[in-house]
Amino acid sequence: MRTLSTPSPALICPQNSQGCQNGRGSSTSSSSVTGETVAMVHSPPPTRLTHPLIRLASKHQKEQANIDRLPDQSMIQIFSFLPTNQLCRCARVCRRWYNLAWDPRLWRTIRLTGETINVDRALKVLTRRLCQDTPNVCLMLETVIVSGCRRLTDRGLYTIAQCCPELRRLEVSGCYNISNEAVFDVVSLCPNLEHLDVSGCSKVTCISLTREASIKLSPLHGKQISIRYLDMTDCFVLEDEGLHTIAAHCTQLTHLYLRRCVRITDEGLRYLMIYCTSVKELSVSDCRFVSDFGMREIAKLESRLRYLSIAHCSRITDVGIRYIAKYCSKLRYLNARGCEGITDHGVEYLAKNCTKLKSLDIGKCPLVSDAGLEFLALNCFNLKRLSLKSCESITGQGLQIVAANCFDLQMLNVQDCDVSVDALRFVKRHCKRCIIEHTNPAFF
């Protein structure tokens, strides 16, 4: 294929497959190329069309093409609502649209989706085109989302690290072929990176700077990484030592998600609380080795903690809940589903100390009864979401007490609970906006 000095990349995908989008779109142009997705280039379109049939109608078309009268700024504003595949198509209309479609202001975000896409090559082609005006650097590119692109490798992340120094957000969830070294390159060469999602990247065991970057940093700067949001859900091989390294380097963390990081223990949480004192949201769901001692460490966050998920941490009991309730008085969200050691006493202490609680999930806690619900109803008037799924000791009486006091309730889950139809109707009458999830076939 012949290319000019200013090629326009277009992602060519297998038929009926997902391709590249820029923030809001979904699909791309399709063409079968040996059964895989590749990135190709085409030259800018000619200034005017030369086909004889088109030439005959050109005068009439000019009269109808009012869009051509819009100034460049208005056209760019219109293009900003288009996905990448549509931008690539617009770039083929005429030379003016070609130049406008590749305006750097339209390329703050690159989004690639699909399991078959050759994402390494796509990133290389796109960044090369975006670096045309600023050689080797994409100054405007701030967000790269390639979640679910299983063919992404370290080579693709290295392209991002080399070309996108202003990167602020990177999402590579489900890309299990990337390694620690590639992630280290990105966080070392993109100093403004604040949002990193590596969930499902099973080879990632740590977040740190490369050795070369650590040597270059001055003692005053330290070895800090500016990441504030970190999602390491399903990073199964993450251990306490890796969490220690993450905490030591990412001291500005405010959102940390460690769901199903099954090797994490209370010791890892102790390391985390030493360095990361600004955490607002924390999830350790399904971390089966986390116990009440870990809750004691988390409680050191005090009023800064707003969101906590400890679902299915079976070693947590009322003792751990008391630690959280005593020190984290501004807690808004708590997911304690499956913590079977929690009783009415833990719920009582939580309700009396965390009165601003808005969302609570205590499903599959068989020791929580109507008495616990009464404490919630009399103290947590702002409660909007309550899940009691599979709570065997809950009855309709407890639900009525909640409904009579928590008028802002918007979601109630009572699936697999022994509650009557009358109780459900009572809730619906008092909480007009409440959506009730239930398994009672007699209630509509």
Coordinates of N, CA, C and O in Angstrom, one line a residue, residues 38-101:
V38 N -5.6 -5.7 12.2 CA -4.3 -5.1 12.1 C -4.5 -3.6 11.9 O -5.6 -3.1 11.6
A39 N -3.5 -2.8 12.1 CA -3.6 -1.4 11.8 C -2.9 -1.0 10.5 O -1.8 -1.4 10.2
M40 N -3.6 -0.3 9.7 CA -3.2 0.1 8.3 C -3.2 1.6 8.2 O -3.8 2.3 9.0
V41 N -2.6 2.1 7.1 CA -2.7 3.5 6.8 C -3.2 3.7 5.4 O -3.1 2.9 4.5
H42 N -3.8 4.9 5.2 CA -4.2 5.3 3.9 C -3.8 6.8 3.7 O -3.6 7.5 4.7
S43 N -3.7 7.2 2.5 CA -3.3 8.6 2.2 C -4.4 9.5 2.4 O -5.6 9.1 2.3
P44 N -4.2 10.8 2.6 CA -5.2 11.8 2.6 C -6.0 11.8 1.3 O -5.4 11.6 0.3
P45 N -7.3 12.1 1.3 CA -8.1 12.1 0.1 C -7.7 13.3 -0.8 O -7.2 14.3 -0.3
P46 N -8.0 13.2 -2.1 CA -7.7 14.3 -3.0 C -8.6 15.5 -2.6 O -9.6 15.4 -2.0
T47 N -8.2 16.7 -3.1 CA -8.9 17.9 -2.7 C -10.3 17.9 -3.4 O -11.3 18.3 -2.7
R48 N -10.5 17.4 -4.6 CA -11.8 17.3 -5.2 C -11.9 16.0 -5.9 O -11.0 15.3 -6.3
L49 N -13.1 15.5 -6.0 CA -13.4 14.2 -6.6 C -13.4 14.4 -8.1 O -13.8 15.4 -8.7
T50 N -12.9 13.3 -8.8 CA -12.7 13.4 -10.3 C -13.6 12.5 -11.1 O -13.5 12.4 -12.3
H51 N -14.4 11.6 -10.4 CA -15.2 10.7 -11.2 C -16.2 11.5 -12.0 O -16.9 12.4 -11.5
P52 N -16.4 11.1 -13.3 CA -17.3 12.0 -14.2 C -18.7 12.1 -13.7 O -19.4 13.1 -13.8
L53 N -19.3 11.0 -13.1 CA -20.7 11.0 -12.6 C -20.8 12.0 -11.4 O -21.8 12.7 -11.3
I54 N -19.8 11.9 -10.6 CA -19.8 12.8 -9.4 C -19.6 14.2 -9.8 O -20.2 15.1 -9.3
R55 N -18.8 14.4 -10.9 CA -18.5 15.8 -11.3 C -19.8 16.5 -11.9 O -20.0 17.7 -11.7
L56 N -20.7 15.7 -12.5 CA -21.9 16.3 -13.0 C -22.8 16.8 -11.9 O -23.6 17.8 -12.0
A57 N -22.8 16.1 -10.7 CA -23.7 16.5 -9.6 C -23.0 17.4 -8.6 O -23.6 17.8 -7.6
S58 N -21.8 17.8 -8.9 CA -21.0 18.6 -7.9 C -21.6 19.9 -7.6 O -21.6 20.4 -6.5
K59 N -22.2 20.6 -8.7 CA -22.8 21.9 -8.4 C -24.0 21.8 -7.5 O -24.1 22.6 -6.6
H60 N -24.8 20.8 -7.7 CA -26.0 20.7 -6.8 C -25.5 20.3 -5.4 O -26.1 20.8 -4.4
Q61 N -24.5 19.5 -5.3 CA -24.0 19.1 -4.0 C -23.5 20.3 -3.2 O -23.6 20.4 -2.0
K62 N -22.8 21.2 -3.9 CA -22.2 22.3 -3.3 C -23.3 23.2 -2.7 O -23.1 23.8 -1.6
E63 N -24.4 23.3 -3.4 CA -25.5 24.1 -2.9 C -26.1 23.5 -1.6 O -26.6 24.2 -0.7
Q64 N -26.1 22.2 -1.4 CA -26.6 21.5 -0.3 C -25.7 21.4 0.9 O -26.1 21.2 2.0
A65 N -24.4 21.5 0.6 CA -23.4 21.2 1.6 C -23.2 22.5 2.5 O -22.1 23.1 2.5
N66 N -24.2 22.8 3.3 CA -24.1 24.0 4.2 C -23.0 23.8 5.3 O -22.5 24.7 5.8
I67 N -22.7 22.5 5.6 CA -21.8 22.2 6.6 C -20.4 22.7 6.3 O -19.6 23.1 7.2
D68 N -20.1 22.8 5.0 CA -18.8 23.4 4.6 C -18.6 24.8 5.0 O -17.5 25.4 4.9
R69 N -19.7 25.5 5.3 CA -19.7 26.9 5.6 C -19.3 27.2 7.1 O -19.0 28.3 7.4
L70 N -19.4 26.1 7.8 CA -19.0 26.2 9.3 C -17.5 26.5 9.4 O -16.7 25.9 8.7
P71 N -17.2 27.3 10.4 CA -15.7 27.5 10.7 C -15.1 26.3 11.3 O -15.8 25.4 11.8
D72 N -13.8 26.2 11.2 CA -13.1 25.1 11.7 C -13.4 24.7 13.1 O -13.5 23.6 13.5
Q73 N -13.5 25.7 14.0 CA -13.7 25.5 15.4 C -15.1 24.8 15.6 O -15.2 23.9 16.5
S74 N -16.1 25.2 14.9 CA -17.4 24.5 15.0 C -17.3 23.1 14.5 O -17.9 22.1 15.1
M75 N -16.6 22.8 13.4 CA -16.4 21.5 12.9 C -15.7 20.6 13.9 O -16.1 19.4 14.1
I76 N -14.7 21.1 14.6 CA -14.0 20.3 15.6 C -14.9 20.0 16.7 O -14.8 18.9 17.3
Q77 N -15.7 21.0 17.1 CA -16.7 20.7 18.2 C -17.6 19.6 17.8 O -18.0 18.7 18.6
I78 N -18.1 19.5 16.6 CA -18.9 18.4 16.1 C -18.2 17.1 16.1 O -18.7 16.1 16.6
F79 N -17.0 17.1 15.6 CA -16.2 15.9 15.5 C -15.9 15.4 16.9 O -15.6 14.2 17.1
S80 N -15.9 16.2 17.9 CA -15.5 15.8 19.3 C -16.5 14.7 19.8 O -16.2 14.0 20.8
F81 N -17.7 14.7 19.2 CA -18.7 13.7 19.7 C -18.6 12.4 18.9 O -19.4 11.5 19.2
L82 N -17.7 12.3 18.0 CA -17.6 11.1 17.2 C -16.6 10.1 17.8 O -15.6 10.5 18.3
P83 N -16.9 8.8 17.6 CA -15.9 7.7 18.0 C -14.8 7.7 17.0 O -14.9 8.3 15.9
T84 N -13.7 7.0 17.3 CA -12.6 6.9 16.5 C -12.9 6.4 15.1 O -12.3 7.0 14.1
N85 N -13.7 5.4 15.0 CA -13.9 4.8 13.6 C -14.6 5.9 12.7 O -14.3 6.0 11.6
Q86 N -15.5 6.7 13.3 CA -16.2 7.7 12.6 C -15.2 8.9 12.2 O -15.3 9.5 11.1
L87 N -14.3 9.2 13.1 CA -13.3 10.2 12.8 C -12.4 9.8 11.6 O -12.1 10.6 10.7
C88 N -12.1 8.5 11.6 CA -11.3 8.0 10.5 C -12.1 8.1 9.2 O -11.5 8.4 8.1
R89 N -13.3 7.8 9.2 CA -14.2 7.9 8.0 C -14.3 9.4 7.6 O -14.2 9.7 6.4
C90 N -14.5 10.3 8.5 CA -14.5 11.7 8.2 C -13.2 12.2 7.6 O -13.2 13.1 6.7
A91 N -12.1 11.6 8.0 CA -10.8 12.0 7.5 C -10.7 11.7 6.0 O -9.8 12.2 5.3
R92 N -11.6 10.8 5.4 CA -11.5 10.4 4.0 C -12.4 11.2 3.1 O -12.5 11.0 1.9
V93 N -13.2 12.1 3.7 CA -14.1 12.9 2.9 C -13.4 13.9 2.0 O -13.7 13.9 0.8
C94 N -12.6 14.7 2.6 CA -11.9 15.7 1.8 C -10.6 16.1 2.6 O -10.5 15.8 3.7
R95 N -9.8 16.9 2.0 CA -8.5 17.3 2.6 C -8.8 18.2 3.9 O -8.1 18.0 4.9
R96 N -9.8 19.0 3.8 CA -10.1 19.9 5.0 C -10.5 19.0 6.2 O -10.1 19.2 7.3
W97 N -11.5 18.1 5.9 CA -11.9 17.2 7.0 C -10.8 16.3 7.5 O -10.8 16.0 8.6
Y98 N -9.9 15.9 6.6 CA -8.8 15.1 7.0 C -7.9 15.9 8.1 O -7.6 15.3 9.1
N99 N -7.7 17.1 7.8 CA -6.9 17.9 8.7 C -7.6 18.2 10.0 O -7.0 18.1 11.1
L100 N -8.9 18.4 9.9 CA -9.7 18.6 11.1 C -9.9 17.4 12.0 O -9.8 17.4 13.2
A101 N -10.1 16.2 11.3 CA -10.3 15.0 12.1 C -9.0 14.6 12.9 O -9.2 13.9 13.9

